[in-house]
């Protein structure tokens, strides 16, 4: 099934509106429907799937063809029954709490230590991710990761307190802009706004017990003309790699 979808986003970081789009021929993954997968794909720059916990990315790698001027703000993770059997047989996109973000970093650096076969080398990264104040952590991780890379590339890691991801409906002009940037696709682009809107009211007991609440949908215009969906995280992060070679 050919699927082409797009969302219009703003993370409030002064960079304005960004389109996130993909166009792929999909078969339903085992865990989710085509529509669920489309939502996960459109939000994949903000909510990352971890390969050891879900088959979403390994089964259908997300394709993002529009270039970005900077790394998107990561708002959270894909979570499912693979992460914890207490979760229902579905997929949720959960924003980071401070604790969840720190845990994500620790897992990432533990995996790095396994890959390079030197767990002691990443111990300072793990210790910092567990205990260092958030307003100091970004600079420390950036400098340490750049040093570990031997000066071949610069790693820039930033953390953001209470970032907001705002999603709005596309206009006709937006679709024209998308066509100019994306080129020919096998199926017409659809606005993913309503697919996301349908899911923001879903309750997940696994997340409710951890203090999470659904994203906020607001119909400001009353007729769909000024709708917004807003995700708010306790913390978010961005990670950028700049080649120095």
PDB file of C-alpha atoms in Angstrom:
ATOM      1  CA  UNK A   1       0.000   0.000   0.000  1.00  0.00           C
ATOM      2  CA  UNK A   2       1.500   3.334  -1.072  1.00  0.00           C
ATOM      3  CA  UNK A   3       1.344   5.920   1.704  1.00  0.00           C
ATOM      4  CA  UNK A   4       2.479   9.555   1.483  1.00  0.00           C
ATOM      5  CA  UNK A   5       1.875  11.652   4.579  1.00  0.00           C
ATOM      6  CA  UNK A   6       3.073  14.887   6.145  1.00  0.00           C
ATOM      7  CA  UNK A   7       2.700  16.956   9.301  1.00  0.00           C
ATOM      8  CA  UNK A   8       3.414  20.626   9.971  1.00  0.00           C
ATOM      9  CA  UNK A   9       5.300  21.191  13.220  1.00  0.00           C
ATOM     10  CA  UNK A  10       6.861  23.842  15.392  1.00  0.00           C
ATOM     11  CA  UNK A  11       9.001  23.139  18.459  1.00  0.00           C
ATOM     12  CA  UNK A  12       9.110  26.757  19.602  1.00  0.00           C
ATOM     13  CA  UNK A  13      12.901  26.968  19.309  1.00  0.00           C
ATOM     14  CA  UNK A  14      12.858  30.010  17.059  1.00  0.00           C
ATOM     15  CA  UNK A  15      13.335  28.029  13.849  1.00  0.00           C
ATOM     16  CA  UNK A  16       9.720  28.306  12.719  1.00  0.00           C
ATOM     17  CA  UNK A  17       7.638  25.704  10.922  1.00  0.00           C
ATOM     18  CA  UNK A  18       9.062  22.402   9.681  1.00  0.00           C
ATOM     19  CA  UNK A  19       7.372  19.766   7.517  1.00  0.00           C
ATOM     20  CA  UNK A  20       7.978  16.109   8.372  1.00  0.00           C
ATOM     21  CA  UNK A  21       6.991  13.799   5.529  1.00  0.00           C
ATOM     22  CA  UNK A  22       7.474  10.319   4.146  1.00  0.00           C
ATOM     23  CA  UNK A  23       6.331   8.308   1.141  1.00  0.00           C
ATOM     24  CA  UNK A  24       6.616   4.518   1.197  1.00  0.00           C
ATOM     25  CA  UNK A  25       4.956   1.304   0.094  1.00  0.00           C
ATOM     26  CA  UNK A  26       3.853  -0.266   3.370  1.00  0.00           C
ATOM     27  CA  UNK A  27       2.581  -3.606   4.547  1.00  0.00           C
ATOM     28  CA  UNK A  28       1.008  -3.683   8.009  1.00  0.00           C
ATOM     29  CA  UNK A  29       3.600  -4.349  10.735  1.00  0.00           C
ATOM     30  CA  UNK A  30       2.697  -7.089  13.201  1.00  0.00           C
ATOM     31  CA  UNK A  31       2.097  -4.749  16.118  1.00  0.00           C
ATOM     32  CA  UNK A  32       0.215  -1.816  14.601  1.00  0.00           C
ATOM     33  CA  UNK A  33      -2.128  -0.816  11.786  1.00  0.00           C
ATOM     34  CA  UNK A  34      -1.095   1.186   8.711  1.00  0.00           C
ATOM     35  CA  UNK A  35      -2.560   4.342  10.277  1.00  0.00           C
ATOM     36  CA  UNK A  36      -0.743   3.726  13.562  1.00  0.00           C
ATOM     37  CA  UNK A  37       2.481   3.159  11.678  1.00  0.00           C
ATOM     38  CA  UNK A  38       1.930   6.352   9.657  1.00  0.00           C
ATOM     39  CA  UNK A  39       1.605   8.368  12.884  1.00  0.00           C
ATOM     40  CA  UNK A  40       4.729   6.754  14.336  1.00  0.00           C
ATOM     41  CA  UNK A  41       6.650   7.439  11.122  1.00  0.00           C
ATOM     42  CA  UNK A  42       5.572  11.088  10.939  1.00  0.00           C
ATOM     43  CA  UNK A  43       6.626  11.613  14.553  1.00  0.00           C
ATOM     44  CA  UNK A  44       9.779   9.492  14.337  1.00  0.00           C
ATOM     45  CA  UNK A  45      12.101  12.511  14.451  1.00  0.00           C
ATOM     46  CA  UNK A  46      10.612  13.416  17.831  1.00  0.00           C
ATOM     47  CA  UNK A  47       9.872   9.973  19.322  1.00  0.00           C
ATOM     48  CA  UNK A  48      12.620   7.422  18.677  1.00  0.00           C
ATOM     49  CA  UNK A  49      12.071   3.686  18.496  1.00  0.00           C
ATOM     50  CA  UNK A  50      14.701   1.601  20.243  1.00  0.00           C
ATOM     51  CA  UNK A  51      15.565  -1.423  18.128  1.00  0.00           C
ATOM     52  CA  UNK A  52      15.817  -3.844  21.018  1.00  0.00           C
ATOM     53  CA  UNK A  53      12.281  -3.042  22.145  1.00  0.00           C
ATOM     54  CA  UNK A  54      10.168  -2.658  18.988  1.00  0.00           C
ATOM     55  CA  UNK A  55      10.132  -3.930  15.427  1.00  0.00           C
ATOM     56  CA  UNK A  56       8.824  -0.673  13.931  1.00  0.00           C
ATOM     57  CA  UNK A  57      12.104   0.693  12.615  1.00  0.00           C
ATOM     58  CA  UNK A  58      13.690  -2.644  11.748  1.00  0.00           C
ATOM     59  CA  UNK A  59      10.650  -3.717   9.747  1.00  0.00           C
ATOM     60  CA  UNK A  60      10.089  -0.423   7.922  1.00  0.00           C
ATOM     61  CA  UNK A  61      12.902   2.121   8.316  1.00  0.00           C
ATOM     62  CA  UNK A  62      11.377   5.579   8.401  1.00  0.00           C
ATOM     63  CA  UNK A  63      12.156   7.615   5.296  1.00  0.00           C
ATOM     64  CA  UNK A  64      12.530  11.367   5.768  1.00  0.00           C
ATOM     65  CA  UNK A  65      13.346  13.101   2.485  1.00  0.00           C
ATOM     66  CA  UNK A  66      13.034  16.783   3.315  1.00  0.00           C
ATOM     67  CA  UNK A  67      16.367  18.217   4.546  1.00  0.00           C
ATOM     68  CA  UNK A  68      16.544  19.863   7.952  1.00  0.00           C
ATOM     69  CA  UNK A  69      18.708  22.812   8.969  1.00  0.00           C
ATOM     70  CA  UNK A  70      19.259  21.382  12.434  1.00  0.00           C
ATOM     71  CA  UNK A  71      18.639  18.253  14.459  1.00  0.00           C
ATOM     72  CA  UNK A  72      14.979  17.963  15.549  1.00  0.00           C
ATOM     73  CA  UNK A  73      14.211  18.094  19.268  1.00  0.00           C
ATOM     74  CA  UNK A  74      13.734  14.556  20.562  1.00  0.00           C
ATOM     75  CA  UNK A  75      10.642  14.664  22.769  1.00  0.00           C
ATOM     76  CA  UNK A  76      10.459  11.049  23.908  1.00  0.00           C
ATOM     77  CA  UNK A  77      10.443   7.384  22.937  1.00  0.00           C
ATOM     78  CA  UNK A  78       8.211   4.786  21.314  1.00  0.00           C
ATOM     79  CA  UNK A  79       7.028   2.456  24.052  1.00  0.00           C
ATOM     80  CA  UNK A  80       5.061  -0.777  23.822  1.00  0.00           C
ATOM     81  CA  UNK A  81       4.613  -4.219  25.343  1.00  0.00           C
ATOM     82  CA  UNK A  82       8.160  -4.937  24.157  1.00  0.00           C
ATOM     83  CA  UNK A  83       9.375  -2.316  26.657  1.00  0.00           C
ATOM     84  CA  UNK A  84       7.221  -3.579  29.512  1.00  0.00           C
ATOM     85  CA  UNK A  85       4.607  -6.386  29.495  1.00  0.00           C
ATOM     86  CA  UNK A  86       2.352  -4.089  31.561  1.00  0.00           C
ATOM     87  CA  UNK A  87       1.795  -1.963  28.447  1.00  0.00           C
ATOM     88  CA  UNK A  88      -1.196  -2.924  26.314  1.00  0.00           C
ATOM     89  CA  UNK A  89      -0.702  -4.659  22.960  1.00  0.00           C
ATOM     90  CA  UNK A  90      -0.261  -1.361  21.144  1.00  0.00           C
ATOM     91  CA  UNK A  91       2.288   1.421  20.727  1.00  0.00           C
ATOM     92  CA  UNK A  92       2.510   4.706  22.643  1.00  0.00           C
ATOM     93  CA  UNK A  93       4.645   7.771  22.068  1.00  0.00           C
ATOM     94  CA  UNK A  94       5.740   8.905  25.520  1.00  0.00           C
ATOM     95  CA  UNK A  95       7.427  12.255  26.216  1.00  0.00           C
ATOM     96  CA  UNK A  96      10.579  12.335  28.321  1.00  0.00           C
ATOM     97  CA  UNK A  97      10.521  12.960  32.021  1.00  0.00           C
ATOM     98  CA  UNK A  98      13.936  13.850  33.390  1.00  0.00           C
ATOM     99  CA  UNK A  99      14.304  10.304  34.719  1.00  0.00           C
ATOM    100  CA  UNK A 100      13.245   8.750  31.403  1.00  0.00           C
ATOM    101  CA  UNK A 101      15.692  10.900  29.444  1.00  0.00           C
ATOM    102  CA  UNK A 102      18.540  10.034  31.776  1.00  0.00           C
ATOM    103  CA  UNK A 103      17.689   6.338  31.457  1.00  0.00           C
ATOM    104  CA  UNK A 104      17.671   6.643  27.660  1.00  0.00           C
ATOM    105  CA  UNK A 105      21.147   8.199  27.748  1.00  0.00           C
ATOM    106  CA  UNK A 106      22.502   5.507  30.067  1.00  0.00           C
ATOM    107  CA  UNK A 107      21.193   2.747  27.800  1.00  0.00           C
ATOM    108  CA  UNK A 108      22.688   4.449  24.751  1.00  0.00           C
ATOM    109  CA  UNK A 109      26.134   4.735  26.340  1.00  0.00           C
ATOM    110  CA  UNK A 110      25.993   1.180  27.681  1.00  0.00           C
ATOM    111  CA  UNK A 111      25.247   0.022  24.132  1.00  0.00           C
ATOM    112  CA  UNK A 112      28.156   2.150  22.876  1.00  0.00           C
ATOM    113  CA  UNK A 113      30.481   0.483  25.367  1.00  0.00           C
ATOM    114  CA  UNK A 114      29.345  -2.953  24.173  1.00  0.00           C
ATOM    115  CA  UNK A 115      29.899  -2.015  20.526  1.00  0.00           C
ATOM    116  CA  UNK A 116      33.427  -0.733  21.028  1.00  0.00           C
ATOM    117  CA  UNK A 117      34.282  -3.426  23.564  1.00  0.00           C
ATOM    118  CA  UNK A 118      35.377  -0.953  26.249  1.00  0.00           C
ATOM    119  CA  UNK A 119      32.843  -0.336  28.998  1.00  0.00           C
ATOM    120  CA  UNK A 120      35.326   1.687  31.084  1.00  0.00           C
ATOM    121  CA  UNK A 121      35.696   4.244  28.308  1.00  0.00           C
ATOM    122  CA  UNK A 122      32.015   5.184  28.531  1.00  0.00           C
ATOM    123  CA  UNK A 123      31.823   5.104  32.359  1.00  0.00           C
ATOM    124  CA  UNK A 124      32.185   8.926  32.650  1.00  0.00           C
ATOM    125  CA  UNK A 125      29.303   9.345  30.175  1.00  0.00           C
ATOM    126  CA  UNK A 126      27.096   6.958  32.149  1.00  0.00           C
ATOM    127  CA  UNK A 127      27.946   8.537  35.508  1.00  0.00           C
ATOM    128  CA  UNK A 128      27.263  12.030  34.165  1.00  0.00           C
ATOM    129  CA  UNK A 129      23.960  10.934  32.616  1.00  0.00           C
ATOM    130  CA  UNK A 130      22.870   9.604  35.994  1.00  0.00           C
ATOM    131  CA  UNK A 131      23.909  12.479  38.251  1.00  0.00           C
ATOM    132  CA  UNK A 132      25.133  15.663  36.532  1.00  0.00           C
ATOM    133  CA  UNK A 133      22.752  18.683  36.618  1.00  0.00           C
ATOM    134  CA  UNK A 134      20.876  19.005  33.340  1.00  0.00           C
ATOM    135  CA  UNK A 135      22.150  22.533  32.698  1.00  0.00           C
ATOM    136  CA  UNK A 136      25.732  21.174  32.655  1.00  0.00           C
ATOM    137  CA  UNK A 137      25.140  17.793  31.058  1.00  0.00           C
ATOM    138  CA  UNK A 138      24.877  18.873  27.411  1.00  0.00           C
ATOM    139  CA  UNK A 139      28.296  20.560  27.316  1.00  0.00           C
ATOM    140  CA  UNK A 140      29.977  17.654  29.125  1.00  0.00           C
ATOM    141  CA  UNK A 141      28.512  14.991  26.834  1.00  0.00           C
ATOM    142  CA  UNK A 142      29.301  17.075  23.739  1.00  0.00           C
ATOM    143  CA  UNK A 143      32.938  17.580  24.712  1.00  0.00           C
ATOM    144  CA  UNK A 144      33.469  13.982  25.829  1.00  0.00           C
ATOM    145  CA  UNK A 145      31.854  12.423  22.763  1.00  0.00           C
ATOM    146  CA  UNK A 146      33.812  14.750  20.457  1.00  0.00           C
ATOM    147  CA  UNK A 147      37.029  13.740  22.209  1.00  0.00           C
ATOM    148  CA  UNK A 148      36.175  10.041  21.924  1.00  0.00           C
ATOM    149  CA  UNK A 149      35.688  10.569  18.196  1.00  0.00           C
ATOM    150  CA  UNK A 150      39.321  11.587  17.843  1.00  0.00           C
ATOM    151  CA  UNK A 151      38.559  15.023  16.447  1.00  0.00           C
ATOM    152  CA  UNK A 152      37.078  13.663  13.210  1.00  0.00           C
ATOM    153  CA  UNK A 153      33.643  15.057  14.042  1.00  0.00           C
ATOM    154  CA  UNK A 154      32.047  17.423  16.507  1.00  0.00           C
ATOM    155  CA  UNK A 155      29.135  16.162  18.600  1.00  0.00           C
ATOM    156  CA  UNK A 156      26.682  18.811  19.779  1.00  0.00           C
ATOM    157  CA  UNK A 157      24.131  17.712  22.388  1.00  0.00           C
ATOM    158  CA  UNK A 158      21.595  20.164  23.785  1.00  0.00           C
ATOM    159  CA  UNK A 159      18.883  19.703  26.393  1.00  0.00           C
ATOM    160  CA  UNK A 160      15.654  21.713  26.563  1.00  0.00           C
ATOM    161  CA  UNK A 161      13.432  22.143  29.601  1.00  0.00           C
ATOM    162  CA  UNK A 162       9.692  21.723  28.954  1.00  0.00           C
ATOM    163  CA  UNK A 163       9.873  21.789  25.143  1.00  0.00           C
ATOM    164  CA  UNK A 164       6.586  21.868  23.261  1.00  0.00           C
ATOM    165  CA  UNK A 165       5.863  20.163  19.957  1.00  0.00           C
ATOM    166  CA  UNK A 166       2.951  21.920  18.229  1.00  0.00           C
ATOM    167  CA  UNK A 167       1.241  20.327  15.215  1.00  0.00           C
ATOM    168  CA  UNK A 168      -1.146  22.295  12.996  1.00  0.00           C
ATOM    169  CA  UNK A 169      -3.112  21.588   9.823  1.00  0.00           C
ATOM    170  CA  UNK A 170      -1.536  22.178   6.420  1.00  0.00           C
ATOM    171  CA  UNK A 171      -2.857  24.845   4.068  1.00  0.00           C
ATOM    172  CA  UNK A 172      -3.057  24.556   0.278  1.00  0.00           C
ATOM    173  CA  UNK A 173       0.101  26.670   0.048  1.00  0.00           C
ATOM    174  CA  UNK A 174       1.832  24.228   2.382  1.00  0.00           C
ATOM    175  CA  UNK A 175       1.034  21.323   0.045  1.00  0.00           C
ATOM    176  CA  UNK A 176       2.478  23.325  -2.859  1.00  0.00           C
ATOM    177  CA  UNK A 177       5.679  23.898  -0.868  1.00  0.00           C
ATOM    178  CA  UNK A 178       5.831  20.211  -0.018  1.00  0.00           C
ATOM    179  CA  UNK A 179       5.536  19.178  -3.669  1.00  0.00           C
ATOM    180  CA  UNK A 180       8.351  21.530  -4.640  1.00  0.00           C
ATOM    181  CA  UNK A 181      10.669  20.030  -1.991  1.00  0.00           C
ATOM    182  CA  UNK A 182       9.654  16.394  -2.157  1.00  0.00           C
ATOM    183  CA  UNK A 183       9.128  15.784  -5.861  1.00  0.00           C
ATOM    184  CA  UNK A 184       6.965  13.099  -7.424  1.00  0.00           C
ATOM    185  CA  UNK A 185       5.329  10.507  -5.160  1.00  0.00           C
ATOM    186  CA  UNK A 186       3.235   7.405  -5.906  1.00  0.00           C
ATOM    187  CA  UNK A 187       0.222   8.546  -3.885  1.00  0.00           C
ATOM    188  CA  UNK A 188      -1.129  12.017  -3.005  1.00  0.00           C
ATOM    189  CA  UNK A 189       0.068  13.454   0.282  1.00  0.00           C
ATOM    190  CA  UNK A 190      -2.372  13.394   3.175  1.00  0.00           C
ATOM    191  CA  UNK A 191      -2.210  15.672   6.206  1.00  0.00           C
ATOM    192  CA  UNK A 192      -1.467  13.436   9.201  1.00  0.00           C
ATOM    193  CA  UNK A 193      -3.111  15.882  11.611  1.00  0.00           C
ATOM    194  CA  UNK A 194      -6.395  13.993  11.942  1.00  0.00           C
ATOM    195  CA  UNK A 195      -4.620  10.638  12.356  1.00  0.00           C
ATOM    196  CA  UNK A 196      -2.764  12.077  15.342  1.00  0.00           C
ATOM    197  CA  UNK A 197      -5.858  13.862  16.660  1.00  0.00           C
ATOM    198  CA  UNK A 198      -7.775  10.554  16.746  1.00  0.00           C
ATOM    199  CA  UNK A 199      -5.135   9.093  19.040  1.00  0.00           C
ATOM    200  CA  UNK A 200      -4.447  11.842  21.575  1.00  0.00           C
ATOM    201  CA  UNK A 201      -7.439  10.927  23.711  1.00  0.00           C
ATOM    202  CA  UNK A 202      -6.467   7.249  24.033  1.00  0.00           C
ATOM    203  CA  UNK A 203      -5.770   6.245  27.611  1.00  0.00           C
ATOM    204  CA  UNK A 204      -2.918   3.856  28.376  1.00  0.00           C
ATOM    205  CA  UNK A 205      -2.981   2.482  31.926  1.00  0.00           C
ATOM    206  CA  UNK A 206       0.751   1.724  31.835  1.00  0.00           C
ATOM    207  CA  UNK A 207       1.512   5.424  31.241  1.00  0.00           C
ATOM    208  CA  UNK A 208      -1.270   6.799  33.446  1.00  0.00           C
ATOM    209  CA  UNK A 209       0.288   5.101  36.473  1.00  0.00           C
ATOM    210  CA  UNK A 210       3.556   6.901  35.703  1.00  0.00           C
ATOM    211  CA  UNK A 211       1.951  10.357  35.711  1.00  0.00           C
ATOM    212  CA  UNK A 212       1.595  10.818  31.935  1.00  0.00           C
ATOM    213  CA  UNK A 213      -1.367  12.601  30.345  1.00  0.00           C
ATOM    214  CA  UNK A 214      -2.425  12.609  26.673  1.00  0.00           C
ATOM    215  CA  UNK A 215      -1.299  15.366  24.333  1.00  0.00           C
ATOM    216  CA  UNK A 216      -3.611  18.397  24.216  1.00  0.00           C
ATOM    217  CA  UNK A 217      -5.905  18.975  21.240  1.00  0.00           C
ATOM    218  CA  UNK A 218      -7.486  22.437  20.922  1.00  0.00           C
ATOM    219  CA  UNK A 219     -10.069  23.506  18.338  1.00  0.00           C
ATOM    220  CA  UNK A 220      -9.495  27.249  18.563  1.00  0.00           C
ATOM    221  CA  UNK A 221     -11.475  28.108  15.462  1.00  0.00           C
ATOM    222  CA  UNK A 222     -14.389  25.774  16.114  1.00  0.00           C
ATOM    223  CA  UNK A 223     -14.372  24.671  12.467  1.00  0.00           C
ATOM    224  CA  UNK A 224     -10.959  23.033  12.107  1.00  0.00           C
ATOM    225  CA  UNK A 225      -9.359  26.200  10.739  1.00  0.00           C
ATOM    226  CA  UNK A 226      -7.107  26.812  13.729  1.00  0.00           C
ATOM    227  CA  UNK A 227      -6.656  23.411  15.338  1.00  0.00           C
ATOM    228  CA  UNK A 228      -3.529  22.527  17.292  1.00  0.00           C
ATOM    229  CA  UNK A 229      -2.083  19.433  18.948  1.00  0.00           C
ATOM    230  CA  UNK A 230       0.559  20.059  21.596  1.00  0.00           C
ATOM    231  CA  UNK A 231       2.963  17.584  23.207  1.00  0.00           C
ATOM    232  CA  UNK A 232       4.891  18.866  26.248  1.00  0.00           C
ATOM    233  CA  UNK A 233       7.903  17.024  27.664  1.00  0.00           C
ATOM    234  CA  UNK A 234       9.662  17.608  30.958  1.00  0.00           C
ATOM    235  CA  UNK A 235      12.910  17.578  28.985  1.00  0.00           C
ATOM    236  CA  UNK A 236      13.911  17.167  25.345  1.00  0.00           C
ATOM    237  CA  UNK A 237      17.229  16.881  23.587  1.00  0.00           C
ATOM    238  CA  UNK A 238      18.890  17.339  20.220  1.00  0.00           C
ATOM    239  CA  UNK A 239      22.008  15.641  18.910  1.00  0.00           C
ATOM    240  CA  UNK A 240      23.998  16.841  15.919  1.00  0.00           C
ATOM    241  CA  UNK A 241      27.134  15.444  14.287  1.00  0.00           C
ATOM    242  CA  UNK A 242      29.338  17.827  12.281  1.00  0.00           C
ATOM    243  CA  UNK A 243      32.148  16.353  10.197  1.00  0.00           C
ATOM    244  CA  UNK A 244      35.530  18.026  10.757  1.00  0.00           C
ATOM    245  CA  UNK A 245      37.388  16.058   8.108  1.00  0.00           C
TER     246      UNK A 245
END
